[in-house]
Amino acid sequence: MPQQDTVLKQGELITAVTLPKPLGGKHFYEKVRDRASYAYALVSVAAVIQPDGTGRVAFGGVAPRPWRVEAADALLPHGAAAVTARAFQGATPTKDNAFKLPLATRALASVIAEAKA
Amino acid sequence: MKFDTPAVTNPIDRMKIVGRPHTRIDGPLKATGLAPYAYEHHREIENVAYGYVVGAAVAKGRINAIDTAVAKAVPGVIAIVTAADVGKLGKGKFNTVKLLAGPDVDHYHQAVAVVVAETFEQARAAAGLVRVDYARGKGRFDLDAALKTAPLTGAEKPGKGEDRVGTFETAFASAPVKLDAEYTTPDHSHAMMEPFASIAAWNGDALTVWTSNQMIDWGRTDLATTLNMPKEKVTFLSPYVGGGFGGKLFLRSDAVLAALGAKAAGRPLKLAMSRPFMANNTTHRPATRQRIRIGAAKDGTITAIAHESGSGDQPGGSPEAAVLQTNLLYAGANRLTSMRLAVLDLPEGNAMRAPGEAPGLMALEIAMDEMAEKLRMDPIAFRVKNDTQVDPKDPKRRFSQRELVRCLTEGAQQFGWSRRNAQPGQVRDGRWLVGMGVASAFRNHMNMTSGARVRLGKDGVVTVETDMTDIGTGSYTIIAQTAAEMMGVPLDAVVVKLGSSAFPVSAGSGGQFGAANATAGVYAACVKLREAVAQRLGYNSADAVFDGGKVTSGNRSADLRRAASAGELVAEDKIEYGDLDKSWQLSTFGAHFVEVGVDSYTGATRLRRMLAVCAAGRIINPTSARSQVIGAMTMGVGSALMEELAVDKRFGFFVNHDLASYEVPVHADIPHQEVIFLDEADDKANPMKAKGIGELGLCGVGAAVANAMYNATGVRLRDYPLTLDKHFDRLPAVA
């Protein structure tokens, strides 16, 4: 439900956050913006990349919440373009934010390149 | 003192205090919070009420009715003032649009009411409950659409709005190498730190206003005009200003509404604009659409140059004069400049730091870079080739001083320009594409009448009084330096009092004319005081030497303070100018060098280092002048990379009206800046031999960034701001 930003129901509070065990691999957060600090991301990419090129990726700045598509994760070994093609399948950008789709691809490409470095 | 012949040797030339670096004499007050800004004059007034402005919710239309009943019932509300309550107001000479709407609304967030209450929170809450019924009209908000039918500025005058030398069209058509390109700059907001704020207090029919304004006499006069009262009844005070950048040259709604609200409440009122109110309520630098054509011979000699610009403003407004520098900056036998002005119903456009030159050079200096590339010339060599020492339109008029070539060549040496790869897109540093760019800096120097009063006290302290303002520039300090040099006393024996309408009218702060003219006015007053001192001591004033707290004439010498032993000596004068600026062209010059990195993946541009070399006459205080220039360079980076007021063309307002969404550089954006001042003294300018510097530091910076980006990437951008979305898809493939 993209319009639903929380699973909390009326009267519920967050009392604790349990983090999963570390996944291994290299961890990245790439934030793209028009100035060096104090700006919202135009696009951001968070990723965990394993030595074999598999991993997980989430995108920011493209939806009302961090954007994850598990089927896209599976395409990480095929490169950034394959991942974003799947992750943003059916996206309906406007004239003013259409640049975010190719920008996300390039941002993810920078992460994949760094993982290989 | 009339300045109508070039300056000869005078006491300032000793440069014992003038010309040397001094930290701000008002620095400790500011660092400890003791310098009162407009909203902070707590000691002078009691029983203050608070005002909050209600802004128009439509950009064009008419107010049918204002329902204040609910708002008036809010606890603590004292009064609500609208145009209907105050009768017909006047309009200040420097205001294009009236400062209180009603019944007509001229632009979004034009003030329609001020709510006065016991506390700020009560006033703000009640302001939200004022109900205004509008008849929304049809406004004009699209510059490109409006320019299609906009007339040439000055079309009714000889020349029909075009400034021509030779025959541009013929020369351009036959030029072997030519460029014809269009450039755009967006609307800019001054975004100064201190918001517009005023405290108003009435005493009978006399009004005192503490405010934040660059020009005391303009503000005082326009406030009196607006309120239909004699100027003499208005005391206008602005001793400290937290930035203005031209936005505070003029009377704005805060001062008017504070005065009207205080009158209605029957007690003093303080009022500050909220940040989100400023972009649309006040003025901005108008957007431009510029076309530049340059034709040159194969050796790089410019034979034809044309610069045409279009901008918009409210009815009765004026164009952003983006073409004027093109009349003077480069040689060329055939020339054309012109401006078009469209009528828009966006907020009022007006001066912002280096009006005209800032956006004009953002375009012209990209065009010069493009032309150099077409000619296969180094961009510096191309500029040097087309230097002119005379006004191209009137070759009898020489520049009083023009060291543009030295600025470019010495800057090149200092910056390591020889390491620049002329082939773009070739230099890599990891994921970064690296490039260097250069641009000329140019801004005219303006003469302005400026007065001051100087007192010599019994204690030997010299007190300067002038209505000059210090908008963060260092006026207090350079005025103290001038008086100390003239009277031969140490800096700490001078007290400087600024920003009061009780003091002689000065140049004020704007157009980079403040420092040179205001200190020249202090010079003039000090000359008079020196005469009074010499006379009191029985010396011949012509040969008296003022130095080390003593006055010496021939073999006689006395402590300066002895001259005031029988009572304070007071002298007042102003600097006034003859025609030297007609027989000579007074201008300031510089060169900006920039190195950027462009992220090869995302296209994000980050500054790596920058250098400015400035030739601007005598530099009165290298410390504060450097601060002026690095601040201006920072502003230039902002205009190049991020600053843009986004226009909502449906509803007619600037959408990003706060500091989160109107982005200006943060510290992390500006890693390294250097400034070099050439050692100059311009005897045609004034007795200080100084010119302006505060705007020169901005002029050309944007283009230097743009040219560095092109050198880094090989992708030419002509539409500011040069954000990553405009070029990343043309960078080398990465995925």
Tab-separated table of C-alpha atoms in Angstrom, chain B residues 329-560:
chain	number	residue	atom	x	y	z
B	329	LEU	CA	34.492	45.009	-21.021
B	330	TYR	CA	35.974	44.069	-24.409
B	331	ALA	CA	37.062	45.855	-27.549
B	332	GLY	CA	35.219	45.434	-30.837
B	333	ALA	CA	34.340	47.908	-33.556
B	334	ASN	CA	30.713	46.892	-34.050
B	335	ARG	CA	28.466	46.595	-31.025
B	336	LEU	CA	24.860	46.230	-29.990
B	337	THR	CA	23.196	45.953	-26.601
B	338	SER	CA	19.521	46.154	-25.686
B	339	MET	CA	17.043	45.082	-23.027
B	340	ARG	CA	13.421	44.049	-23.056
B	341	LEU	CA	11.151	44.432	-20.076
B	342	ALA	CA	8.048	42.299	-19.715
B	343	VAL	CA	5.281	43.084	-17.272
B	344	LEU	CA	4.900	40.338	-14.683
B	345	ASP	CA	2.734	40.005	-11.607
B	346	LEU	CA	5.402	38.196	-9.620
B	347	PRO	CA	6.812	40.019	-6.579
B	348	GLU	CA	8.829	43.162	-7.278
B	349	GLY	CA	12.192	42.685	-8.957
B	350	ASN	CA	14.946	44.955	-7.808
B	351	ALA	CA	18.621	45.267	-6.944
B	352	MET	CA	20.570	42.319	-5.631
B	353	ARG	CA	24.342	42.376	-5.191
B	354	ALA	CA	25.925	43.496	-8.488
B	355	PRO	CA	22.561	44.033	-10.207
B	356	GLY	CA	23.043	43.714	-13.948
B	357	GLU	CA	26.657	42.553	-13.928
B	358	ALA	CA	26.054	39.440	-11.840
B	359	PRO	CA	23.634	37.749	-14.275
B	360	GLY	CA	25.129	39.550	-17.273
B	361	LEU	CA	28.608	38.175	-16.692
B	362	MET	CA	27.180	34.729	-15.925
B	363	ALA	CA	26.222	34.705	-19.607
B	364	LEU	CA	28.891	36.852	-21.275
B	365	GLU	CA	31.792	35.007	-19.687
B	366	ILE	CA	30.470	31.625	-20.804
B	367	ALA	CA	30.134	33.091	-24.296
B	368	MET	CA	33.777	34.227	-24.167
B	369	ASP	CA	34.806	30.698	-23.172
B	370	GLU	CA	32.795	29.210	-26.036
B	371	MET	CA	34.265	31.695	-28.480
B	372	ALA	CA	37.817	30.989	-27.330
B	373	GLU	CA	37.220	27.314	-27.989
B	374	LYS	CA	35.911	28.027	-31.486
B	375	LEU	CA	39.047	30.065	-32.125
B	376	ARG	CA	41.241	27.333	-30.587
B	377	MET	CA	42.613	29.979	-28.276
B	378	ASP	CA	43.324	29.829	-24.576
B	379	PRO	CA	40.418	31.606	-22.828
B	380	ILE	CA	42.856	33.954	-21.083
B	381	ALA	CA	44.719	34.784	-24.288
B	382	PHE	CA	41.396	35.530	-26.016
B	383	ARG	CA	40.393	37.945	-23.284
B	384	VAL	CA	43.812	39.600	-23.252
B	385	LYS	CA	43.673	39.985	-27.029
B	386	ASN	CA	40.429	41.940	-26.700
B	387	ASP	CA	41.331	44.141	-23.774
B	388	THR	CA	40.554	47.823	-24.210
B	389	GLN	CA	41.966	50.741	-22.271
B	390	VAL	CA	39.223	53.058	-23.560
B	391	ASP	CA	35.429	53.135	-23.597
B	392	PRO	CA	34.755	51.408	-26.949
B	393	LYS	CA	31.886	53.772	-27.680
B	394	ASP	CA	33.842	56.925	-26.858
B	395	PRO	CA	37.568	56.226	-27.250
B	396	LYS	CA	38.495	59.629	-25.815
B	397	ARG	CA	37.340	58.306	-22.445
B	398	ARG	CA	40.056	56.166	-20.964
B	399	PHE	CA	39.640	53.896	-17.992
B	400	SER	CA	41.172	55.642	-14.971
B	401	GLN	CA	42.865	52.334	-14.224
B	402	ARG	CA	42.332	49.008	-15.893
B	403	GLU	CA	44.468	46.052	-14.884
B	404	LEU	CA	42.241	43.283	-16.214
B	405	VAL	CA	45.142	41.729	-18.115
B	406	ARG	CA	47.314	41.617	-15.004
B	407	CYS	CA	44.471	40.080	-13.008
B	408	LEU	CA	44.130	37.349	-15.631
B	409	THR	CA	47.819	36.648	-16.150
B	410	GLU	CA	48.944	36.864	-12.530
B	411	GLY	CA	45.953	34.778	-11.516
B	412	ALA	CA	46.852	32.186	-14.140
B	413	GLN	CA	50.341	31.970	-12.703
B	414	GLN	CA	49.093	31.689	-9.135
B	415	PHE	CA	46.363	29.175	-9.934
B	416	GLY	CA	48.478	26.863	-12.045
B	417	TRP	CA	46.432	27.514	-15.192
B	418	SER	CA	49.182	26.002	-17.343
B	419	ARG	CA	48.204	22.600	-15.927
B	420	ARG	CA	44.708	22.946	-17.411
B	421	ASN	CA	44.027	20.511	-20.231
B	422	ALA	CA	42.424	22.533	-23.038
B	423	GLN	CA	40.695	19.377	-24.280
B	424	PRO	CA	37.605	18.967	-22.075
B	425	GLY	CA	36.657	15.754	-20.295
B	426	GLN	CA	40.210	14.425	-20.046
B	427	VAL	CA	41.230	14.893	-16.404
B	428	ARG	CA	40.194	12.272	-13.845
B	429	ASP	CA	40.649	12.007	-10.104
B	430	GLY	CA	39.009	8.718	-9.093
B	431	ARG	CA	35.323	9.014	-9.883
B	432	TRP	CA	35.634	12.777	-10.423
B	433	LEU	CA	35.990	14.574	-13.738
B	434	VAL	CA	38.148	17.602	-12.997
B	435	GLY	CA	38.204	20.936	-14.816
B	436	MET	CA	39.405	24.510	-14.531
B	437	GLY	CA	37.586	27.650	-15.606
B	438	VAL	CA	38.240	31.354	-15.725
B	439	ALA	CA	36.139	34.486	-16.085
B	440	SER	CA	36.760	38.196	-16.084
B	441	ALA	CA	35.294	40.243	-13.259
B	442	PHE	CA	34.021	43.733	-13.963
B	443	ARG	CA	31.930	46.228	-12.070
B	444	ASN	CA	31.743	49.982	-12.355
B	445	HIS	CA	32.665	52.262	-9.517
B	446	MET	CA	30.033	54.848	-8.666
B	447	ASN	CA	30.500	58.268	-7.116
B	448	MET	CA	27.983	59.176	-4.434
B	449	THR	CA	27.809	62.312	-2.311
B	450	SER	CA	28.622	61.363	1.263
B	451	GLY	CA	28.704	63.405	4.453
B	452	ALA	CA	30.128	63.005	7.942
B	453	ARG	CA	30.602	64.903	11.191
B	454	VAL	CA	33.775	64.560	13.203
B	455	ARG	CA	34.287	65.590	16.811
B	456	LEU	CA	37.505	66.011	18.727
B	457	GLY	CA	36.782	65.638	22.430
B	458	LYS	CA	38.678	67.054	25.375
B	459	ASP	CA	39.991	63.563	26.006
B	460	GLY	CA	41.511	63.455	22.546
B	461	VAL	CA	38.953	60.925	21.300
B	462	VAL	CA	37.823	61.437	17.723
B	463	THR	CA	34.144	60.624	17.169
B	464	VAL	CA	32.740	60.120	13.681
B	465	GLU	CA	29.032	60.436	13.019
B	466	THR	CA	27.536	59.552	9.665
B	467	ASP	CA	24.358	57.798	8.562
B	468	MET	CA	26.500	55.249	6.709
B	469	THR	CA	25.515	51.659	7.489
B	470	ASP	CA	27.575	48.564	8.210
B	471	ILE	CA	25.786	45.646	6.597
B	472	GLY	CA	28.426	43.188	7.679
B	473	THR	CA	30.959	44.796	5.360
B	474	GLY	CA	33.265	46.457	7.901
B	475	SER	CA	32.152	50.100	7.576
B	476	TYR	CA	32.778	50.796	11.269
B	477	THR	CA	36.360	49.711	10.921
B	478	ILE	CA	37.325	51.451	7.680
B	479	ILE	CA	35.722	54.687	8.839
B	480	ALA	CA	37.725	54.484	12.073
B	481	GLN	CA	40.873	53.795	10.032
B	482	THR	CA	40.203	56.846	7.860
B	483	ALA	CA	39.655	59.173	10.817
B	484	ALA	CA	42.660	57.744	12.670
B	485	GLU	CA	44.911	58.254	9.649
B	486	MET	CA	43.668	61.770	9.042
B	487	MET	CA	43.882	62.904	12.655
B	488	GLY	CA	47.095	61.049	13.467
B	489	VAL	CA	45.662	59.024	16.323
B	490	PRO	CA	45.597	55.289	16.993
B	491	LEU	CA	42.565	53.287	15.898
B	492	ASP	CA	41.346	52.866	19.478
B	493	ALA	CA	41.158	56.661	19.885
B	494	VAL	CA	38.316	56.756	17.325
B	495	VAL	CA	34.649	56.130	18.072
B	496	VAL	CA	32.369	55.495	15.101
B	497	LYS	CA	28.622	56.076	15.237
B	498	LEU	CA	26.623	54.930	12.215
B	499	GLY	CA	23.169	54.301	10.892
B	500	SER	CA	21.186	57.195	12.367
B	501	SER	CA	19.136	59.823	10.554
B	502	ALA	CA	20.442	62.274	13.158
B	503	PHE	CA	23.819	62.089	11.428
B	504	PRO	CA	24.924	63.602	8.107
B	505	VAL	CA	23.619	61.803	5.030
B	506	SER	CA	26.162	59.404	3.563
B	507	ALA	CA	26.460	57.295	0.437
B	508	GLY	CA	24.914	54.377	2.314
B	509	SER	CA	25.668	50.742	1.521
B	510	GLY	CA	24.912	49.465	-1.958
B	511	GLY	CA	26.313	49.075	-5.443
B	512	GLN	CA	29.774	48.600	-3.955
B	513	PHE	CA	29.810	52.396	-3.548
B	514	GLY	CA	29.709	52.448	0.256
B	515	ALA	CA	33.281	52.028	1.406
B	516	ALA	CA	35.024	54.409	-0.967
B	517	ASN	CA	32.443	57.202	-0.819
B	518	ALA	CA	31.667	57.012	2.895
B	519	THR	CA	35.345	57.111	3.832
B	520	ALA	CA	35.879	59.968	1.366
B	521	GLY	CA	33.124	61.841	3.205
B	522	VAL	CA	34.892	61.188	6.491
B	523	TYR	CA	38.107	62.381	4.842
B	524	ALA	CA	36.377	65.643	3.894
B	525	ALA	CA	35.082	66.203	7.427
B	526	CYS	CA	38.514	65.399	8.852
B	527	VAL	CA	40.135	67.969	6.553
B	528	LYS	CA	37.811	70.536	8.122
B	529	LEU	CA	38.545	69.295	11.616
B	530	ARG	CA	42.275	69.508	10.936
B	531	GLU	CA	41.781	73.121	9.881
B	532	ALA	CA	39.864	73.837	13.088
B	533	VAL	CA	42.583	72.170	15.160
B	534	ALA	CA	45.350	74.112	13.427
B	535	GLN	CA	43.471	77.328	13.851
B	536	ARG	CA	42.879	76.646	17.543
B	537	LEU	CA	46.578	75.918	17.998
B	538	GLY	CA	47.581	78.916	15.946
B	539	TYR	CA	49.239	76.767	13.270
B	540	ASN	CA	49.145	77.050	9.546
B	541	SER	CA	46.764	74.237	8.630
B	542	ALA	CA	48.378	73.678	5.230
B	543	ASP	CA	51.675	72.433	6.652
B	544	ALA	CA	50.454	70.932	9.940
B	545	VAL	CA	51.345	67.261	10.344
B	546	PHE	CA	49.000	65.089	12.417
B	547	ASP	CA	50.825	62.053	13.714
B	548	GLY	CA	51.230	60.056	16.910
B	549	GLY	CA	48.566	62.076	18.736
B	550	LYS	CA	50.488	65.272	18.068
B	551	VAL	CA	50.174	68.178	15.689
B	552	THR	CA	53.414	69.573	14.322
B	553	SER	CA	53.954	72.721	12.304
B	554	GLY	CA	57.477	73.816	11.542
B	555	ASN	CA	59.364	73.555	14.826
B	556	ARG	CA	56.194	73.779	16.921
B	557	SER	CA	54.358	70.768	18.238
B	558	ALA	CA	51.386	70.126	20.520
B	559	ASP	CA	49.216	67.283	21.715
B	560	LEU	CA	46.126	66.992	19.524
